[in-house]
Amino acid sequence: MHDTHPARALVPLPRSVTVPADGGRLELDARTVLDAREGTEDTARVLRCTLGAATGLPLPPGSTGVDGGAVLRLRVDETVAAELGPEGYRLEVTASGAEIAGGAAAGVFWGVQTLRQLLGPDAYRGAPLPGRPRTLPHTVVEDAPRFPWRGFMVDVARHFTPKDGVLRWIDLLAAHKLNVLHLHLTDDQGWRLHVERFPRLTEVGAWRPRTRLGHRASPLWDERPHGGFYTHDDIREIVAYAAERHVTVVPEIDLPGHSQAAIAAYPELGNTDVHGDAAHTAPEVWTDWGVSPHVLAPTEAVLRFYEGVFEEVLDLFPGEFVHIGGDECPRDQWRRSPTARARAARLGLDGVDGLQAWFTRHFGRLLAERGRRLVGWDEILDDRGADGDGPVPVPGAVVSSWRGYAGGIAAARAGLDVVMCPEQQVYLDHRQDAGEDEPVPIGYVRTLRDVHGFEPVPPELEGTEAAGRVLGAQANLWTEVVEDRRRAEYQAFPRLAAFAEVVWSRREAREWEDFERRMAGAHYARLDALGVAYRPPSGPRPWQRRPGIAGFPRQGPPPSV
């Protein structure tokens, strides 16, 4: 196969590509029709919206081309399902047309993303460019993903992403065959989901008076108020838009830590019997970064409050998974609170440290009773059994292993499902280069090559039954120093394209030099057509730099933990 053939520039790398010897191409023009069979209607609608806009073609329904024109066929095929699974597809382009057969509707949709890439970068524009050809190379692609969970988390709590920005993220994920969008909706610095029964969560909790610029050691402040939130209809639109593109939206309502914004709105949620320290008075929405000492009180009233929150969350987000956070929960207030100590004693706990696991188990049961599954950061494993020999699992829970691989390994061995997202490997807020021009450098250097080399299944699990507990992986983008869309896209791209290949393509087929060639040969041009503000291989453009704003770079290679 010639390196210049468009099928040689697909990202992520497909399982199999066959190019016929004829070297022919299929022309798409005003005679081209779209034959969408049962089960592919949503994909057909999205295809008309994207390719129709980029090519200017109406793509009317029909089973035969007008006056000999091409036919684009979409269908669900049981044979493909048996061979490649529900997200697998077979794309064949011949002289008479193009057919995408998917194992299920999702497979058809991913096949359409491949077809779009084969059309060339102009297929990602919002209007047709005059005089450009619209042809597909004769090709056969057979493909399927390696993992079912191919995720990306965007932190909309620290810096708010307006609704149109979330819809753009969904489009960018879908174009890269990523299928989970995890929205970090609540934290100390902001509460982003309107809750009808508790309106102060957004009236108060969605707004902070000012914002630290850079890492918390920086002396600089942006004195403008910052905030925003999503209405119920915003969320319904986001979820429906994602569903058409086979992206699942996973909401995160963080508890019992990272709750200062909620406590600012409803002070009775906090440990109100802790006195004598100005840091523990009723807080405002936090303007700084780090881990707040304000945590939820372990009371029945707090449980009832959050049960009400989750009732609305479950009504808005129909997906199987709901994230409850569970990370970085300081115990100092509980240790100083007579109420918290008494609650721990009544529960038979060995001190207040067990209260976090009590929160986790309570909401794990609530979600299970409603047919959902709890997802939590790997701290939900920190509570140990009476003999201290292992994690106490929440039945059906999924563990987001962020502090390294260790939490995921322990969870998988305990029979829990795992999403690997170690900060040392796939936190996209970490800097992309050691150079001084990197904007507000945070964390370890994680280059494009580093992310492409990430492996979700650690050696400790390879070849064991527990390896099957790794659902996949997720790249996370925290936004303390990421203030707007262009800044976020700089941090995410092109590394998110490398991550997409990690979770989609077979491990043994991935080669860095080949990926780098495909990026240079076509994928940067696709990102350009989409208007993505990615980091160029040569380094940040002048407007992408943030001189004079202090970060927190970590030196040396990241530890493997």
XYZ file of C-alpha atoms in Angstrom:
561
model
C 0.000 0.000 0.000
C 1.340 3.413 -0.931
C 2.019 5.718 2.021
C 0.153 8.531 0.256
C -3.101 6.566 0.120
C -5.710 8.199 2.404
C -6.334 4.898 4.185
C -2.724 5.031 5.389
C -3.468 8.201 7.361
C -6.376 7.045 9.504
C -6.374 7.993 13.201
C -6.870 5.897 15.260
C -5.181 3.035 13.443
C -7.746 0.491 12.164
C -7.390 -3.273 12.446
C -7.275 -3.984 8.745
C -7.050 -1.942 5.548
C -7.123 -3.406 2.044
C -6.575 -1.281 -1.043
C -7.603 -2.813 -4.404
C -5.048 -2.725 -7.190
C -7.293 -0.600 -9.419
C -6.430 2.583 -7.513
C -9.870 3.892 -8.319
C -11.928 6.559 -6.607
C -15.647 7.031 -6.039
C -16.967 10.494 -6.791
C -19.614 12.058 -4.596
C -21.785 14.636 -6.318
C -25.343 15.913 -6.536
C -26.476 12.490 -7.795
C -25.239 10.704 -4.637
C -27.940 9.261 -2.377
C -27.928 7.901 1.166
C -29.472 4.482 1.785
C -29.861 4.264 5.580
C -31.342 0.958 6.712
C -33.221 0.294 9.946
C -31.223 1.171 13.046
C -28.976 3.729 11.328
C -31.328 6.709 11.254
C -29.439 8.776 13.858
C -26.126 8.183 12.106
C -27.668 9.208 8.780
C -28.878 12.452 10.336
C -25.422 13.247 11.733
C -23.772 12.317 8.429
C -26.022 14.712 6.527
C -25.258 17.465 9.036
C -21.474 17.025 8.813
C -20.708 15.798 5.306
C -23.656 17.700 3.907
C -22.263 20.945 5.289
C -18.680 20.206 4.214
C -19.543 19.085 0.681
C -22.709 21.049 -0.063
C -24.400 17.813 -1.127
C -28.029 17.120 -0.131
C -27.531 13.323 0.138
C -31.236 12.517 -0.336
C -32.598 9.095 0.644
C -32.576 6.395 -1.995
C -31.439 2.873 -2.770
C -30.028 3.597 -6.232
C -28.009 6.579 -7.355
C -29.612 9.206 -9.558
C -28.460 8.856 -13.196
C -25.712 6.446 -12.195
C -24.522 8.382 -9.167
C -22.967 6.809 -6.081
C -24.871 5.259 -3.187
C -23.768 5.506 0.434
C -25.248 2.529 2.302
C -25.554 2.231 6.074
C -26.718 -0.997 7.687
C -26.507 -3.091 10.817
C -25.147 -6.556 10.101
C -25.309 -9.635 12.362
C -22.232 -11.143 10.734
C -20.184 -8.049 11.558
C -21.544 -8.174 15.104
C -20.403 -11.795 15.473
C -16.935 -11.103 14.063
C -16.166 -7.594 15.344
C -18.676 -6.848 18.104
C -21.328 -4.137 18.343
C -18.846 -1.275 17.835
C -17.069 -2.980 14.952
C -17.677 -2.101 11.320
C -16.778 -3.008 7.755
C -16.387 -0.142 5.283
C -16.098 -0.948 1.572
C -15.726 1.631 -1.179
C -16.095 0.407 -4.776
C -16.913 1.928 -8.135
C -20.651 1.707 -7.440
C -20.743 3.141 -3.946
C -19.694 2.911 -0.330
C -21.196 0.589 2.263
C -20.745 0.716 6.018
C -21.946 -2.376 7.870
C -21.779 -2.136 11.635
C -22.234 -4.702 14.348
C -24.768 -2.294 15.851
C -25.703 1.350 15.389
C -22.496 2.401 17.159
C -20.371 0.430 14.718
C -22.062 2.153 11.780
C -21.349 5.517 13.368
C -17.641 4.758 13.834
C -17.508 3.599 10.223
C -18.873 6.979 9.163
C -16.021 8.659 11.066
C -13.569 6.616 9.001
C -15.375 7.516 5.777
C -15.102 11.174 6.750
C -11.337 10.852 7.188
C -11.017 9.137 3.799
C -12.675 12.136 2.150
C -9.811 14.354 3.279
C -9.434 17.264 5.708
C -11.998 19.402 3.870
C -14.665 16.970 5.128
C -14.250 18.637 8.545
C -15.147 22.134 7.383
C -18.476 23.830 7.922
C -19.002 24.779 4.272
C -17.700 23.500 0.922
C -14.560 25.006 -0.563
C -14.937 25.749 -4.286
C -13.156 23.549 -6.793
C -12.206 20.823 -4.322
C -12.748 17.175 -5.329
C -15.109 15.038 -3.309
C -13.918 11.491 -3.831
C -13.391 8.355 -1.767
C -10.565 5.886 -2.550
C -11.540 2.312 -3.277
C -10.813 0.682 0.071
C -11.918 -2.014 2.489
C -11.549 -1.259 6.216
C -12.416 -3.731 8.956
C -12.177 -2.342 12.428
C -13.245 -2.615 16.064
C -12.168 -1.005 19.339
C -9.860 -2.589 21.879
C -11.720 -1.238 24.927
C -15.392 -0.391 25.582
C -14.532 2.636 27.782
C -12.658 5.258 25.766
C -13.065 8.343 27.860
C -12.205 11.975 28.339
C -12.912 14.033 31.443
C -13.267 17.787 31.326
C -13.332 19.724 34.583
C -16.107 22.285 34.145
C -16.127 23.134 37.868
C -12.811 24.999 38.153
C -13.345 26.919 34.910
C -16.830 26.734 33.443
C -17.308 25.424 29.904
C -20.495 26.879 28.367
C -22.959 24.496 26.756
C -21.748 25.121 23.192
C -18.240 24.228 24.345
C -19.474 20.900 25.727
C -21.184 20.141 22.415
C -17.902 20.879 20.651
C -16.080 18.444 22.934
C -18.627 15.779 22.007
C -17.964 16.378 18.302
C -14.205 16.187 18.849
C -14.515 12.971 20.857
C -16.746 11.373 18.243
C -14.338 12.285 15.448
C -11.649 10.328 17.334
C -13.923 7.352 18.183
C -13.930 8.205 21.889
C -17.218 7.283 23.539
C -17.310 8.603 27.144
C -17.476 12.241 28.242
C -17.016 12.559 31.998
C -18.216 15.957 33.251
C -16.697 17.030 36.591
C -19.682 19.148 37.608
C -18.979 20.113 41.221
C -15.992 21.117 43.308
C -14.827 23.660 45.869
C -14.614 26.358 43.176
C -18.034 25.953 41.608
C -21.274 23.956 41.306
C -22.360 23.679 37.665
C -25.698 21.796 37.661
C -28.986 23.506 38.446
C -30.929 21.520 41.057
C -34.536 22.653 41.202
C -35.178 21.686 44.813
C -31.945 23.368 45.991
C -31.663 26.563 43.907
C -28.903 28.141 46.004
C -26.477 25.518 44.679
C -26.301 27.602 41.524
C -27.533 30.967 42.809
C -24.567 30.990 45.216
C -22.425 27.949 44.444
C -21.987 28.587 40.729
C -20.144 31.889 41.212
C -16.860 32.876 42.821
C -15.765 36.499 43.309
C -12.287 36.126 41.813
C -9.810 33.510 40.587
C -6.177 32.723 41.266
C -4.090 33.057 38.078
C -1.757 30.112 37.808
C -0.716 27.689 40.511
C -1.674 28.491 44.090
C 1.854 29.840 44.725
C 1.215 32.581 42.165
C 0.613 36.099 43.581
C -1.635 37.022 40.621
C -5.423 37.236 40.629
C -8.138 37.739 38.054
C -10.505 40.033 39.921
C -13.482 39.304 37.668
C -16.243 37.077 39.089
C -16.309 33.686 37.394
C -19.059 31.115 37.032
C -21.920 29.566 35.144
C -24.106 26.472 35.228
C -26.214 24.165 33.100
C -30.009 24.222 33.232
C -31.984 21.000 33.032
C -32.718 21.677 29.384
C -29.018 22.321 28.716
C -28.223 18.887 30.141
C -31.024 17.217 28.201
C -29.645 18.766 25.011
C -26.068 17.710 25.829
C -27.116 14.134 26.620
C -29.264 13.832 23.471
C -26.538 15.337 21.280
C -24.016 12.900 22.743
C -26.326 9.911 22.343
C -26.719 10.596 18.616
C -22.933 10.384 18.408
C -22.698 7.274 20.605
C -21.007 9.161 23.417
C -22.104 8.440 26.986
C -22.106 11.388 29.385
C -21.005 10.458 32.909
C -21.858 13.132 35.517
C -19.727 13.625 38.612
C -21.153 15.017 41.846
C -18.171 15.084 44.197
C -18.592 14.003 47.835
C -17.806 14.052 50.726
C -14.770 16.240 49.961
C -14.363 18.927 47.304
C -17.676 20.321 48.547
C -16.944 23.917 49.548
C -19.188 25.423 46.845
C -22.148 23.359 48.090
C -21.414 24.307 51.717
C -21.153 27.972 50.735
C -24.681 27.692 49.323
C -26.088 25.644 52.226
C -23.832 26.035 55.297
C -25.782 23.351 57.190
C -24.147 20.767 54.907
C -20.837 21.465 56.624
C -19.499 20.550 60.044
C -21.127 23.444 61.852
C -20.047 22.266 65.315
C -16.359 22.844 64.539
C -15.288 26.152 66.086
C -12.260 28.202 66.964
C -10.562 28.350 63.575
C -11.271 31.029 60.970
C -10.614 28.472 58.244
C -13.633 26.506 59.458
C -16.236 29.260 59.473
C -19.017 29.202 56.875
C -17.076 29.559 53.616
C -17.589 31.332 50.331
C -17.108 29.566 47.014
C -13.378 28.965 46.987
C -11.266 31.325 44.919
C -8.043 29.345 45.297
C -6.786 25.916 44.209
C -5.783 22.858 46.212
C -7.807 20.744 48.647
C -10.297 22.597 50.822
C -10.715 21.581 54.479
C -14.493 21.972 54.160
C -16.150 18.558 53.855
C -19.705 17.312 54.228
C -21.019 16.516 57.688
C -21.885 12.820 58.221
C -25.510 13.453 59.138
C -28.864 12.105 58.026
C -29.826 15.580 56.820
C -26.820 15.664 54.481
C -27.671 12.211 53.134
C -31.258 13.320 52.439
C -29.994 16.480 50.715
C -27.694 14.579 48.360
C -30.312 11.907 47.747
C -32.458 14.740 46.411
C -29.581 15.956 44.262
C -29.041 12.486 42.816
C -32.753 12.052 42.072
C -32.487 14.983 39.671
C -29.120 13.799 38.337
C -30.548 10.362 37.514
C -33.521 11.943 35.787
C -31.212 14.020 33.570
C -28.473 11.470 32.854
C -29.913 8.118 31.722
C -26.567 6.345 31.384
C -25.464 3.402 33.506
C -22.608 5.189 35.289
C -22.676 8.006 37.856
C -19.441 9.324 39.385
C -19.439 10.389 43.038
C -15.836 11.618 43.231
C -14.640 10.368 46.603
C -11.100 11.715 46.339
C -8.995 14.002 48.515
C -11.263 14.186 51.562
C -9.450 15.714 54.575
C -10.557 14.295 57.925
C -9.557 17.214 60.153
C -13.061 18.667 60.508
C -14.502 15.232 61.322
C -11.850 14.686 63.986
C -12.784 18.014 65.583
C -16.543 17.532 65.239
C -18.449 15.942 68.158
C -21.236 15.073 65.711
C -18.876 13.259 63.336
C -17.137 11.379 66.156
C -20.498 10.307 67.579
C -21.689 9.129 64.177
C -18.525 7.061 63.694
C -19.003 5.491 67.135
C -22.656 4.586 66.441
C -21.612 2.981 63.164
C -18.995 0.922 64.967
C -16.148 2.490 63.005
C -12.598 2.652 64.233
C -12.495 6.447 64.211
C -13.737 9.029 61.705
C -11.534 7.835 58.838
C -14.177 5.231 58.003
C -16.845 7.867 57.388
C -15.819 8.329 53.761
C -16.439 4.657 53.027
C -19.801 5.005 54.799
C -20.724 7.822 52.383
C -19.552 5.731 49.441
C -21.509 2.631 50.436
C -24.665 4.645 51.057
C -24.691 6.198 47.602
C -23.496 2.985 46.006
C -26.622 1.278 47.332
C -28.812 4.193 46.246
C -27.491 4.001 42.695
C -27.722 0.206 42.555
C -31.362 0.289 43.664
C -32.050 2.521 40.684
C -30.208 0.351 38.191
C -27.058 2.482 38.038
C -23.418 1.893 38.882
C -21.233 4.025 41.096
C -17.913 5.273 39.746
C -15.349 6.731 42.131
C -11.736 7.808 42.249
C -9.442 5.152 43.679
C -9.706 6.533 47.239
C -12.981 4.600 47.504
C -10.728 1.569 48.024
C -8.871 3.048 50.976
C -11.194 1.639 53.634
C -9.886 -1.768 54.702
C -11.650 -4.805 56.067
C -11.430 -5.920 59.655
C -8.317 -7.958 58.902
C -6.797 -5.091 56.941
C -5.878 -7.309 54.006
C -7.671 -5.674 51.129
C -10.151 -3.132 49.825
C -13.787 -3.331 50.795
C -15.594 -3.305 47.447
C -18.804 -1.450 46.764
C -20.775 -4.047 44.765
C -20.793 -3.119 41.090
C -18.530 -0.112 41.554
C -16.106 1.104 38.911
C -12.788 2.505 40.101
C -11.137 5.452 38.315
C -7.470 4.705 39.033
C -5.903 8.182 39.112
C -3.077 8.095 41.673
C -1.247 5.561 39.515
C -1.853 1.964 38.496
C -1.925 0.562 42.058
C -5.551 1.380 42.780
C -6.665 -0.159 39.517
C -4.621 -3.301 40.125
C -6.096 -3.716 43.613
C -9.623 -3.088 42.338
C -9.316 -5.555 39.449
C -7.954 -8.248 41.764
C -10.881 -7.578 44.119
C -13.332 -8.188 41.270
C -14.174 -4.561 40.501
C -14.170 -2.950 37.079
C -11.492 -0.349 36.424
C -10.931 2.705 34.238
C -7.220 3.483 34.091
C -6.429 7.211 34.236
C -3.114 7.551 36.109
C -2.159 11.186 36.506
C 1.482 10.443 35.735
C 0.487 9.251 32.244
C -2.778 10.748 30.973
C -3.530 13.955 32.858
C -3.631 16.369 29.953
C -3.290 19.444 32.162
C 0.316 18.310 32.667
C 2.834 20.120 30.470
C 3.730 18.854 27.002
C 7.390 19.883 26.965
C 10.138 21.000 29.332
C 10.642 24.276 27.450
C 10.098 27.641 29.117
C 7.395 28.602 26.607
C 4.898 26.032 27.885
C 1.956 27.978 29.332
C 1.605 27.717 33.134
C 3.537 24.437 33.339
C 1.891 21.874 35.611
C 3.066 18.382 36.509
C 5.321 16.030 34.618
C 6.314 16.343 30.970
C 3.922 14.192 28.973
C 4.784 14.497 25.293
C 2.684 13.308 22.389
C 4.956 10.270 22.185
C 4.562 9.571 25.903
C 0.774 9.516 25.631
C 0.923 7.304 22.541
C 3.054 4.885 24.552
C 0.613 4.681 27.472
C -0.619 1.155 28.227
C -3.889 0.779 30.174
C -3.269 -2.839 31.232
C -0.270 -2.914 33.610
C 2.197 -5.839 33.546
C 0.912 -7.028 36.934
C -2.455 -7.889 35.340
C -1.350 -9.176 31.940
C -2.382 -12.750 31.321
C -4.614 -12.893 34.395
C -8.380 -13.059 34.721
C -8.255 -9.667 36.448
C -7.027 -8.042 33.206
C -10.566 -8.403 31.879
C -11.710 -6.001 34.590
C -9.974 -3.102 32.831
C -12.874 -1.521 30.953
C -10.512 0.910 29.275
C -8.924 4.230 30.037
C -9.638 7.913 30.294
C -7.625 11.083 29.709
C -8.401 13.802 32.245
C -8.177 17.571 31.809
C -8.323 19.578 35.032
C -8.841 23.281 34.508
C -7.348 25.219 37.418
C -4.938 26.912 34.983
C -7.038 26.330 31.849
C -9.271 29.360 31.538
C -11.068 28.988 28.210
C -11.751 26.800 25.187
C -8.617 27.596 23.215
C -6.443 26.970 26.240
C -8.218 23.649 26.857
C -7.763 22.573 23.247
C -4.070 23.399 23.475
C -3.710 21.058 26.456
C -5.820 18.287 24.926
C -4.556 18.220 21.344
C -2.787 16.594 19.686
C -2.321 14.314 22.716
C -5.984 13.291 22.753
C -5.522 11.873 19.255
C -2.659 9.716 20.569
C -4.792 8.626 23.513
C -7.631 7.708 21.138
C -5.272 5.335 19.342
C -4.235 3.764 22.659
C -7.804 2.849 23.613
C -9.060 1.961 20.133
C -6.217 0.222 18.308
C -4.591 -3.119 19.049
C -1.536 -2.768 21.244
C 0.762 -4.815 19.009
C -0.072 -2.694 15.943
C 0.770 0.700 17.456
C 4.058 2.223 16.307
C 5.162 5.734 17.217
C 6.890 6.522 13.911
C 3.819 5.439 11.954
C 1.511 7.512 14.164
C 3.767 10.545 13.795
C 3.673 10.110 9.999
C -0.127 9.895 9.969
C -0.413 12.986 12.134
C 1.875 14.999 9.846
C 0.372 13.559 6.685
C -3.274 14.258 7.416
C -4.451 14.575 10.995
C -3.027 17.994 11.794
C -4.823 19.192 8.658
C -8.061 17.691 9.967
C -7.601 19.524 13.268
C -6.891 22.720 11.334
C -10.125 22.315 9.387
C -11.990 21.838 12.677
C -10.375 24.983 14.075
C -8.758 23.116 16.979
C -6.196 25.250 18.813
C -3.729 22.360 19.233
C -0.086 22.608 20.246
C 2.064 22.509 17.080
C 4.941 19.989 17.046
C 7.380 22.912 16.956
C 6.032 24.393 20.193
C 3.400 26.890 21.301
C 2.425 29.771 19.086
C 2.925 33.242 20.597
C -0.707 33.607 21.645
C -0.634 30.199 23.343
C 2.040 31.194 25.846
C 1.333 32.620 29.310
C 4.528 34.437 30.325
C 4.876 35.429 33.948
C 2.185 33.143 35.377
C 3.684 30.602 37.769
C 2.936 26.917 37.417
C 4.048 23.851 39.345
C 6.286 21.703 37.126
C 7.516 18.379 38.444
C 10.979 17.310 37.404
C 12.204 14.028 36.007
C 10.283 11.082 34.628
C 6.950 10.346 36.321
C 7.001 7.478 38.805
C 5.276 4.220 37.944
C 3.052 3.625 40.957
